[in-house]
Short mmCIF file of C-alpha atoms in Angstrom, two decimals:
data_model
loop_
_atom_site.label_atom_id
_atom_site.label_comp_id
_atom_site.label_asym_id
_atom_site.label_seq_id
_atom_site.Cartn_x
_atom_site.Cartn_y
_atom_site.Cartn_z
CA UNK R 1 13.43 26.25 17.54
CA UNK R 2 11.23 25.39 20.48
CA UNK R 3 8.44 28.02 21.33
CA UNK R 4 8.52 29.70 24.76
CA UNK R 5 6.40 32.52 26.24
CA UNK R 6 8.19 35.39 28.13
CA UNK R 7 9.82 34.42 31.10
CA UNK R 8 10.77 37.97 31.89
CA UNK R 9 9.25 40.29 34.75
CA UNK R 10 8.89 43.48 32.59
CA UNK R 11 5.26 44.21 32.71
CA UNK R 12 5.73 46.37 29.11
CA UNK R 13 7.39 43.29 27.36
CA UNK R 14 3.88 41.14 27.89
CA UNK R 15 2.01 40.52 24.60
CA UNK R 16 -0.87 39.19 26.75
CA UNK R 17 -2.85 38.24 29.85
CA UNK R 18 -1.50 35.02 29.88
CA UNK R 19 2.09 36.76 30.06
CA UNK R 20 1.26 39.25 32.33
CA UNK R 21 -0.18 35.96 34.75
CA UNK R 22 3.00 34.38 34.74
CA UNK R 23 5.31 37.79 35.35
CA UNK R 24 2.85 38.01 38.12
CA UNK R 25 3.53 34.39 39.58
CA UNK R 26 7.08 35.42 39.18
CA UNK R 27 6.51 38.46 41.23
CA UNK R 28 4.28 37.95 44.31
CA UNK R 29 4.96 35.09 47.15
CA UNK R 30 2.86 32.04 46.71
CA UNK R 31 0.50 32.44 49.04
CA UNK R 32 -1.21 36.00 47.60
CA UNK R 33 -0.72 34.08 43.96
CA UNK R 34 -2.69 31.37 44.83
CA UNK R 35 -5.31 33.69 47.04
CA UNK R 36 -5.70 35.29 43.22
CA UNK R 37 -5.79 32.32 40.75
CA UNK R 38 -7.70 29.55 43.10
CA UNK R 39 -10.83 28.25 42.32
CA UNK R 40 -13.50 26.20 44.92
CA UNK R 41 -13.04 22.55 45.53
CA UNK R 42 -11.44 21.40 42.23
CA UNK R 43 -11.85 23.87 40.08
CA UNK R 44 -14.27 22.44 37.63
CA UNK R 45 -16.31 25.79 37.44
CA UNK R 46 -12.52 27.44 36.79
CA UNK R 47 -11.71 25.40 34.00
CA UNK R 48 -15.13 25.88 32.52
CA UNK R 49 -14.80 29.61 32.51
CA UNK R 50 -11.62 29.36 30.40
CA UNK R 51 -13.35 26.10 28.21
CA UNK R 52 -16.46 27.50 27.12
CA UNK R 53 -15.10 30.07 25.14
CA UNK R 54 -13.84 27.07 22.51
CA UNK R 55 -17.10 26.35 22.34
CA UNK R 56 -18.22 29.21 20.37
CA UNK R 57 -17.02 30.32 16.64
CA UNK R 58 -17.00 33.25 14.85
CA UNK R 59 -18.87 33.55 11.81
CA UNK R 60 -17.40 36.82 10.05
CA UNK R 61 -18.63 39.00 7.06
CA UNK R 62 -15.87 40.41 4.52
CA UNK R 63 -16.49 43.52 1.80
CA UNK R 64 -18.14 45.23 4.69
CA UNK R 65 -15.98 48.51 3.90
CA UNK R 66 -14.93 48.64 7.85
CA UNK R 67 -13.46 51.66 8.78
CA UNK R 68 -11.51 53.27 12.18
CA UNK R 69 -13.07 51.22 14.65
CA UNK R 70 -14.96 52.46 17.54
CA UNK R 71 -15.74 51.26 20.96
CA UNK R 72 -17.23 53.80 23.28
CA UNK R 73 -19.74 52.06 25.21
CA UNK R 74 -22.67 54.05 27.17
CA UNK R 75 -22.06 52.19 30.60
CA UNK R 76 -25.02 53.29 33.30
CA UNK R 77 -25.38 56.70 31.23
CA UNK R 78 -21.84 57.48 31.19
CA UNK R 79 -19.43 57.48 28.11
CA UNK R 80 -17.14 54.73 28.44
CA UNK R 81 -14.01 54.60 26.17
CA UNK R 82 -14.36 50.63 25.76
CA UNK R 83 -16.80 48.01 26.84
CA UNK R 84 -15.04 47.19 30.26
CA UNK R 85 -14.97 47.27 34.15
CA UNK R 86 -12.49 46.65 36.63
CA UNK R 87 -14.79 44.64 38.48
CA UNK R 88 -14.54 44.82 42.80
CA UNK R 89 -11.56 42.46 44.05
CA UNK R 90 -10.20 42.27 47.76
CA UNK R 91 -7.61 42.89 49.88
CA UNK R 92 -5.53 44.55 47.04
CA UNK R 93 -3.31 46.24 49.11
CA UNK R 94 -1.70 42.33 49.53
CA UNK R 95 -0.86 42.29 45.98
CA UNK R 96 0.96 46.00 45.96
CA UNK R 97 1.20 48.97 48.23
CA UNK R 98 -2.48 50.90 47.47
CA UNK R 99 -3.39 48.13 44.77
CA UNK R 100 -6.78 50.00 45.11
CA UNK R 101 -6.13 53.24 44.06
CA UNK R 102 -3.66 51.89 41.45
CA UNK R 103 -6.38 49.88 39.82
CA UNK R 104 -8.54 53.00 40.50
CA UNK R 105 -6.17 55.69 38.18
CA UNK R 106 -5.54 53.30 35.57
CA UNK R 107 -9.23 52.74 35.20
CA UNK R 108 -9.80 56.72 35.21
CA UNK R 109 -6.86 57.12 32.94
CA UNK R 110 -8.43 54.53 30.29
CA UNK R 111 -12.02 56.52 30.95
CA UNK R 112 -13.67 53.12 32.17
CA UNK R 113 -15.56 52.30 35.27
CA UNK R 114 -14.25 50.79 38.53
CA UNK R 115 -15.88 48.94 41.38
CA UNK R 116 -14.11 49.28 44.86
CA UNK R 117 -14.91 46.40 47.27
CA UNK R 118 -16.28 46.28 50.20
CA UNK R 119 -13.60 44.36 51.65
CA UNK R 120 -10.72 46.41 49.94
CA UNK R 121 -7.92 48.05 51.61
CA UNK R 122 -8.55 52.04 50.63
CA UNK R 123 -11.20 53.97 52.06
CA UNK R 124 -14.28 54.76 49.85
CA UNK R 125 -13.56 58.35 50.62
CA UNK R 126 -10.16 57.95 49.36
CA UNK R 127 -11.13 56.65 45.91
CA UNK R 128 -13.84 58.85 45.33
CA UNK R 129 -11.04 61.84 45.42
CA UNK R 130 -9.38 60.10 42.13
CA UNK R 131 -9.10 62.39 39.67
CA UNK R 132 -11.50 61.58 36.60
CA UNK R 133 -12.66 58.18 38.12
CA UNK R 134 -16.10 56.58 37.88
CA UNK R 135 -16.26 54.92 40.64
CA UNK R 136 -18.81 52.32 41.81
CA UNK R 137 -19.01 50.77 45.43
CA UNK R 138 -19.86 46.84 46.21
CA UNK R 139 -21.06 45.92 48.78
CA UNK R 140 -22.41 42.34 51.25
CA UNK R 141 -25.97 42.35 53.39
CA UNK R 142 -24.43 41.62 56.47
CA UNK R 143 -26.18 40.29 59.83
CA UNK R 144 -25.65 43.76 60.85
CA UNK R 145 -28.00 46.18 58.87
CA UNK R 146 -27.58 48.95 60.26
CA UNK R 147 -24.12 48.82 59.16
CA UNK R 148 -25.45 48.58 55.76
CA UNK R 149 -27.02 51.51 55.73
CA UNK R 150 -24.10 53.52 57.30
CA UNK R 151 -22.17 52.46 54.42
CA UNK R 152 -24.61 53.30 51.74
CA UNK R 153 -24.63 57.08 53.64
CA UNK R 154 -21.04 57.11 53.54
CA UNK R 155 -20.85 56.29 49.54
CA UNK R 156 -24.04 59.49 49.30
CA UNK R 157 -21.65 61.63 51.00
CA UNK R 158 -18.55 60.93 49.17
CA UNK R 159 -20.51 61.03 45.68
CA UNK R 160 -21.23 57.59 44.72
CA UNK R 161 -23.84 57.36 41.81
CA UNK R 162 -23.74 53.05 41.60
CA UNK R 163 -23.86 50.35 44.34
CA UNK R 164 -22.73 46.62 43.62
CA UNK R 165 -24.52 44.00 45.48
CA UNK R 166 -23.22 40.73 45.77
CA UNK R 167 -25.93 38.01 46.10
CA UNK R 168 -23.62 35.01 45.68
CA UNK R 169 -21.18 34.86 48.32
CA UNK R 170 -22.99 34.63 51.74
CA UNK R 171 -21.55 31.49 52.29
CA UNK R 172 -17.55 31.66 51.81
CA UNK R 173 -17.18 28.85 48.82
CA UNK R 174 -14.56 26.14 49.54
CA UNK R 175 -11.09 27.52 48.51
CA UNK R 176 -8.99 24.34 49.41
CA UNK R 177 -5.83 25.55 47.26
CA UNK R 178 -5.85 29.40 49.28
CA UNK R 179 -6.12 26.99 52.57
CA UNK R 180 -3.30 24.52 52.18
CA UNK R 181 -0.99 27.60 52.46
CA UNK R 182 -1.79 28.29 55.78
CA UNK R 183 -0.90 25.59 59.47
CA UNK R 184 -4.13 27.35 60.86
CA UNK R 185 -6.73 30.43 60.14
CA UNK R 186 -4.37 33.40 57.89
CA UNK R 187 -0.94 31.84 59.77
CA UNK R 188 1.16 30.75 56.77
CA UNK R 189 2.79 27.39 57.29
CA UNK R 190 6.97 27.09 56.99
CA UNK R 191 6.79 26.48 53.09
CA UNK R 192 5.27 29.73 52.37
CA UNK R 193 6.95 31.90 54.65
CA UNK R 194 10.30 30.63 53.12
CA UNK R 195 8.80 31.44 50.12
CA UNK R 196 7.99 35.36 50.81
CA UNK R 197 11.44 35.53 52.07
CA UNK R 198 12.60 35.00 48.08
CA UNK R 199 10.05 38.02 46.72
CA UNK R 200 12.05 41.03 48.68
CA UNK R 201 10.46 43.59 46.12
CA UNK R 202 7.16 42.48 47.48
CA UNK R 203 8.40 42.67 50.89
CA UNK R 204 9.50 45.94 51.06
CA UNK R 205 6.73 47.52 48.85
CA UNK R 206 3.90 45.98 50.80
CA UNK R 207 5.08 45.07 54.59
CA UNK R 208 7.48 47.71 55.08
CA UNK R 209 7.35 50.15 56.50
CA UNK R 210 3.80 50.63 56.97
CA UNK R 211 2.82 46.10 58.04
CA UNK R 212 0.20 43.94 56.48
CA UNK R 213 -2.57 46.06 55.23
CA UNK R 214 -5.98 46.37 57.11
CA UNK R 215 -9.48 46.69 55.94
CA UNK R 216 -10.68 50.64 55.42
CA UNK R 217 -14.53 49.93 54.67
CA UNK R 218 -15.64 47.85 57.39
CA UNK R 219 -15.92 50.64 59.92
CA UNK R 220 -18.54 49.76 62.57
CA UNK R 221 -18.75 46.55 61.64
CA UNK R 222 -15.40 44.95 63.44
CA UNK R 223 -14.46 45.77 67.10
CA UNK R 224 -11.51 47.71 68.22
CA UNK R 225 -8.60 45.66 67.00
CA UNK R 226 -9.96 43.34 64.56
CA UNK R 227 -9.58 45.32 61.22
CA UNK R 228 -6.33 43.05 60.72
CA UNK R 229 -6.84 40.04 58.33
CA UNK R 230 -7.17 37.34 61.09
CA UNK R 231 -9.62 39.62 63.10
CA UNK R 232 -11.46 40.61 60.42
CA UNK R 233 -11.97 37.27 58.01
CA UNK R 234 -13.63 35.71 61.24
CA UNK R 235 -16.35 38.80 62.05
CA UNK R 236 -17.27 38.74 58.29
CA UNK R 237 -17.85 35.10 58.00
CA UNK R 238 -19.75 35.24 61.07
CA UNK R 239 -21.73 38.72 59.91
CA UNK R 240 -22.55 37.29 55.99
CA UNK R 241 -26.19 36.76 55.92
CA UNK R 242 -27.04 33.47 54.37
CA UNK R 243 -30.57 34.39 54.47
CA UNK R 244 -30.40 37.36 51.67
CA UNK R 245 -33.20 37.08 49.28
CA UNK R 246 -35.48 39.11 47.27
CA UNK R 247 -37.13 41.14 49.47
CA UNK R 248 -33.66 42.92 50.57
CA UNK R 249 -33.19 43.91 47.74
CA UNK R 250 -36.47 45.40 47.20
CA UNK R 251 -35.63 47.17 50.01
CA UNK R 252 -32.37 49.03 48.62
CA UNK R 253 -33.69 49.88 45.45
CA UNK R 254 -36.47 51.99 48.00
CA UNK R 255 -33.89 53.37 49.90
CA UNK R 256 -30.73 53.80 47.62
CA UNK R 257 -31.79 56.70 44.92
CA UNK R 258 -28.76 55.84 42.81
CA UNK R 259 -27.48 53.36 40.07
CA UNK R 260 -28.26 49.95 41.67
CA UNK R 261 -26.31 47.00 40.09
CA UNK R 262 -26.92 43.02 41.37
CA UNK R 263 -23.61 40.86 40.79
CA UNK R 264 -23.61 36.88 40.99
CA UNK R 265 -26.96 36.03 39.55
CA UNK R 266 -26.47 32.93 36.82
CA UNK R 267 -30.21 32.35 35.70
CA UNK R 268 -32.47 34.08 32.90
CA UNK R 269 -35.02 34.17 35.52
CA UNK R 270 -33.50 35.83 38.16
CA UNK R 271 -32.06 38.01 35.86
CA UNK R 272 -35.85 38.90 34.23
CA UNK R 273 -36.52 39.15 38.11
CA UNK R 274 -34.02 41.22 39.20
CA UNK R 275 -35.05 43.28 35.97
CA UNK R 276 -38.72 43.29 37.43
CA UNK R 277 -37.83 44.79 40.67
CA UNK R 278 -36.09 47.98 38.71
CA UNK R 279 -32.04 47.24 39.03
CA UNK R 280 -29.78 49.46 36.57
CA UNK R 281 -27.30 46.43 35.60
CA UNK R 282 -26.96 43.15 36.32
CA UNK R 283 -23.71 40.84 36.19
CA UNK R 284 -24.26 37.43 35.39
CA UNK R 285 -21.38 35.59 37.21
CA UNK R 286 -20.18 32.40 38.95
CA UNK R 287 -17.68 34.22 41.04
CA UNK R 288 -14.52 33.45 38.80
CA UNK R 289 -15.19 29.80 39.93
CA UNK R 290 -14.30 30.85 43.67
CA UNK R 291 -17.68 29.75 44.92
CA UNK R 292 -19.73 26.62 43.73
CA UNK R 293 -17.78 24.32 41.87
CA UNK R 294 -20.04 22.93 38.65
CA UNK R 295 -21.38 25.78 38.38
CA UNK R 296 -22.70 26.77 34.70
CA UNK R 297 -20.80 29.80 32.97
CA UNK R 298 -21.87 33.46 32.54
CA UNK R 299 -21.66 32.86 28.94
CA UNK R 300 -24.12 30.23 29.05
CA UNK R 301 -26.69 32.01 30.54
CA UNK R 302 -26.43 35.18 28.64
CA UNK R 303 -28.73 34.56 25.75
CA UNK R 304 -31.28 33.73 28.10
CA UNK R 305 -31.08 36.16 30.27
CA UNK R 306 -30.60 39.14 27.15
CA UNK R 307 -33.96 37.39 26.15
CA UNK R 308 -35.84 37.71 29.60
CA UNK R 309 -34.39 41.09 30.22
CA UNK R 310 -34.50 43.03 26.96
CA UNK R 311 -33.43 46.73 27.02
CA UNK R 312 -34.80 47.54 30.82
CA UNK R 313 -31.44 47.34 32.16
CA UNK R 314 -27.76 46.61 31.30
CA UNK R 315 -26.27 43.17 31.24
CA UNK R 316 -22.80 42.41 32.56
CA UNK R 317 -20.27 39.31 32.50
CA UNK R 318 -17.61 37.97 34.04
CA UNK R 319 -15.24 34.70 34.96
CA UNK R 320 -12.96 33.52 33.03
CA UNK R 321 -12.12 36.62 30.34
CA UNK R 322 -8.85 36.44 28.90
CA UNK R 323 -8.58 37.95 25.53
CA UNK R 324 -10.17 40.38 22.97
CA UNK R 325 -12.23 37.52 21.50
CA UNK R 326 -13.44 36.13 24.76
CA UNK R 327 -15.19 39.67 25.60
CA UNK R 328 -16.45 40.03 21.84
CA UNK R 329 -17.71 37.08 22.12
CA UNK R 330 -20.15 37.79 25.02
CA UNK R 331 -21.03 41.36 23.51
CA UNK R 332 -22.14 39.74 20.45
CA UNK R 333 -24.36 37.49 22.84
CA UNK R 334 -26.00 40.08 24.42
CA UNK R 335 -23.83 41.28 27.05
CA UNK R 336 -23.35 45.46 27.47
CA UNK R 337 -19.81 45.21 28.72
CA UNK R 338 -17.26 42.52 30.53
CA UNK R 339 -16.02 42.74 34.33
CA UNK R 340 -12.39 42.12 34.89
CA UNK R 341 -10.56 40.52 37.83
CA UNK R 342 -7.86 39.00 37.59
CA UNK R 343 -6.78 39.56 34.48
CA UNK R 344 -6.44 43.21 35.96
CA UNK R 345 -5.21 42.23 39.24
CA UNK R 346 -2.29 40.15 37.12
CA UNK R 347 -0.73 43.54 35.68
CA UNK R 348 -1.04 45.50 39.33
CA UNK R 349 1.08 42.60 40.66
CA UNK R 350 3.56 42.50 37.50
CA UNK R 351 3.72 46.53 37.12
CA UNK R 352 1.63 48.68 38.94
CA UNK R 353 -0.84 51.40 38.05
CA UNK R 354 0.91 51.18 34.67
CA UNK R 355 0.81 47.22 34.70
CA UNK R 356 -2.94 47.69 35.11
CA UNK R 357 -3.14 50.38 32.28
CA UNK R 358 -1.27 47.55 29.78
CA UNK R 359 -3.57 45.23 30.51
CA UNK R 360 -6.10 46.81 29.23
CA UNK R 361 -4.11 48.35 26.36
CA UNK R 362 -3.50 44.44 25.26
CA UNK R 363 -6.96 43.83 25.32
CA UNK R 364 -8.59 47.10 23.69
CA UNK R 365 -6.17 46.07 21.03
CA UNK R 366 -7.32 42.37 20.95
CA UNK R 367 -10.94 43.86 20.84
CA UNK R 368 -10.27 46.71 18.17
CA UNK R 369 -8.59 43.81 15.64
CA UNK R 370 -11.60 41.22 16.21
CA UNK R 371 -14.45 43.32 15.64
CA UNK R 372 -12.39 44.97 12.47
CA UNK R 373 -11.58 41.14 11.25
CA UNK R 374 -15.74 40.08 11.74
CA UNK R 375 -16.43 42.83 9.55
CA UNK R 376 -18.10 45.68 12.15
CA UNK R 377 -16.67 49.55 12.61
CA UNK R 378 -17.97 49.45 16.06
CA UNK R 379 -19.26 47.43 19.36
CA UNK R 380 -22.48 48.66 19.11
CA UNK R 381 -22.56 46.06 14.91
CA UNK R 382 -22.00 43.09 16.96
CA UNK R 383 -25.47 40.54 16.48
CA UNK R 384 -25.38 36.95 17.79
CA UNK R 385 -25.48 35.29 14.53
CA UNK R 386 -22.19 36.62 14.48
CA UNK R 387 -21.31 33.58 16.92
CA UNK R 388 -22.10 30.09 16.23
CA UNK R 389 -22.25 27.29 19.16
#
């Protein structure tokens, strides 16, 4: 009998990510699929992020006498249930109605941290007021800086403790897959709107009644009128500040008095830099391959870097995580926890807040059963010789 994955659309009947992907392409119209999955040019630095992860074995110990495994993980001094983050991803409300503050709950029910991005489609404010979350705002240097520091008042007064700062995306990488779904700038071509006229769940749970969904953090920073998608992708490109470097962000850790995390870097120098300069966490990351293609893999650099960087702040990863294994994997190597994107963004678009909430079920499982079969009772056992290259 031939072997065949689930080719259902009930979120609860996925066994894994990989299932919950393809309920998802099953679910959403092409175009917001491919706006999810796509990689830069083509898609080298994708396929590496799933590839490199073959590349390392685990060496386990038996007779270790392992017992109920545990993996609360201290995550910026806060108890975290398991070593995970819903990491910041955009314009959520495409992929369901408030995608943000599903992701949001879910995170908050599974007592793990979530990053809300700048370019999402809930209001700061409005996160902030989920019950039990710990929430954690990203945000871009833009042209405009005094619309940075608007925003960084806005997320004191609504009770941010952590900022996200993404350093790698001030030039929009080259996302040819996304653009051959559109005849010109965000106006889908005749193959794709056919195609959203076969997902009428989607249709009616995102367009109607309320239209396409606008941006809620970008405030001052668009003109009357522009906070649509069209309007809004061609002020940001035009407002991302190619010319971020160091001394910027010298200048937020002066004036932000909170948790101050750097996203993107992918060296052990930067990282020992950005460790200089007094940051709270860093996440190593290549941008889930969305920005330069042949780029090297979080994984790679993460020995490095946990050797530059020591214990003066945390160490993050993302790109490419899958399963359980894949994030013990990079906790044995040094990391403190993994980011998630899509993976987490697959179960919102195949069931919801509670789509979300199995996804991470699946993989707290995967990670409970790997550390248990290499012989540890908790995250906090994992050493790299436990992982050979």
């Amino acid at each position: 009998m031939k072997r065949r994955p689930y080719a259902g659309t009930r979120y609860h009947k996925a066994l894994s990510i990989g299932d919950l992907e393809r309920i998802a392409r099953r679910r959403l119209p092409n175009f917001v699929f491919e706006y999810i999955y796509g990689g830069a040019d083509d898609e080298q630095t994708l396929a590496r992020n799933r590839a490199i992860f073959d590349d390392y074995l685990f060496q386990p110990r038996t007779l270790t006498k392992v017992g109920k495994r545990d993996l609360a993980t201290p995550l910026l001094g806060t108890a975290c249930a398991m070593p995970l983050v819903i990491g910041p991803t955009g314009y959520n409300g495409l992929v369901t109605q408030n995608g943000d503050t599903k992701l949001a709950t879910a995170a908050a029910n599974k007592h793990i941290p979530f990053v809300l991005s700048n370019v999402s489609t809930t209001s700061l404010e409005d996160i902030a007021d989920v019950e039990g979350v710990n929430a954690w705002m990203q945000i871009y240097f833009y042209r405009d800086r005094d619309y940075v520091r608007k925003l960084i008042e806005r997320c004191r007064s609504a009770g941010y403790e952590t900022l996200v700062v993404t350093t790698d995306s001030a030039i929009y990488g080259n996302r040819e897959w996304d653009l051959r779904n559109f005849r010109k700038p965000m106006k889908l071509d005749a193959r794709n709107l056919l195609h959203v006229l076969s997902r009428p769940r989607w249709i009616f749970d995102v367009l109607v009644p309320h239209g396409v969904p606008t941006f809620k953090n970008l405030g001052d920073l668009l003109p009357p009128g522009k906070d649509t998608v069209q309007g809004a992708s061609a002020v940001i490109g035009e407002q991302l500040d190619p010319s971020l470097n160091w001394d910027d962000i010298a200048w937020l850790r002066d004036y932000w008095p909170g948790k101050l995390v750097l996203k993107g870097l992918l060296s052990g120098e930067e990282a020992e830099k950005a460790a200089n300069l007094g940051v709270d966490g860093i996440l190593l990351s290549n941008h889930g391959g969305r920005q330069l293609n042949h780029a090297r893999s979080p994984l790679e650099v993460l020995p490095e870097a946990r050797r530059l960087v020591g214990d003066r702040c945390q160490l993050y990863v993302d790109s490419g995580f899958r399963r359980g294994t894949d994030v013990v994997k990079a906790l044995a190597l040094g990391a403190d926890a993994v980011w998630l994107g899509r993976a987490t963004l697959y179960g919102l678009a195949a069931g919801g807040q509670a789509g979300v909430e199995h996804t991470l079920d699946i993989l707290q499982r995967e990670i409970d059963r790997t550390i248990g079969l290499l012989g540890c009772s908790s995250v906090s056992e994992l050493r790299p010789e436990m992982v050979t290259h």
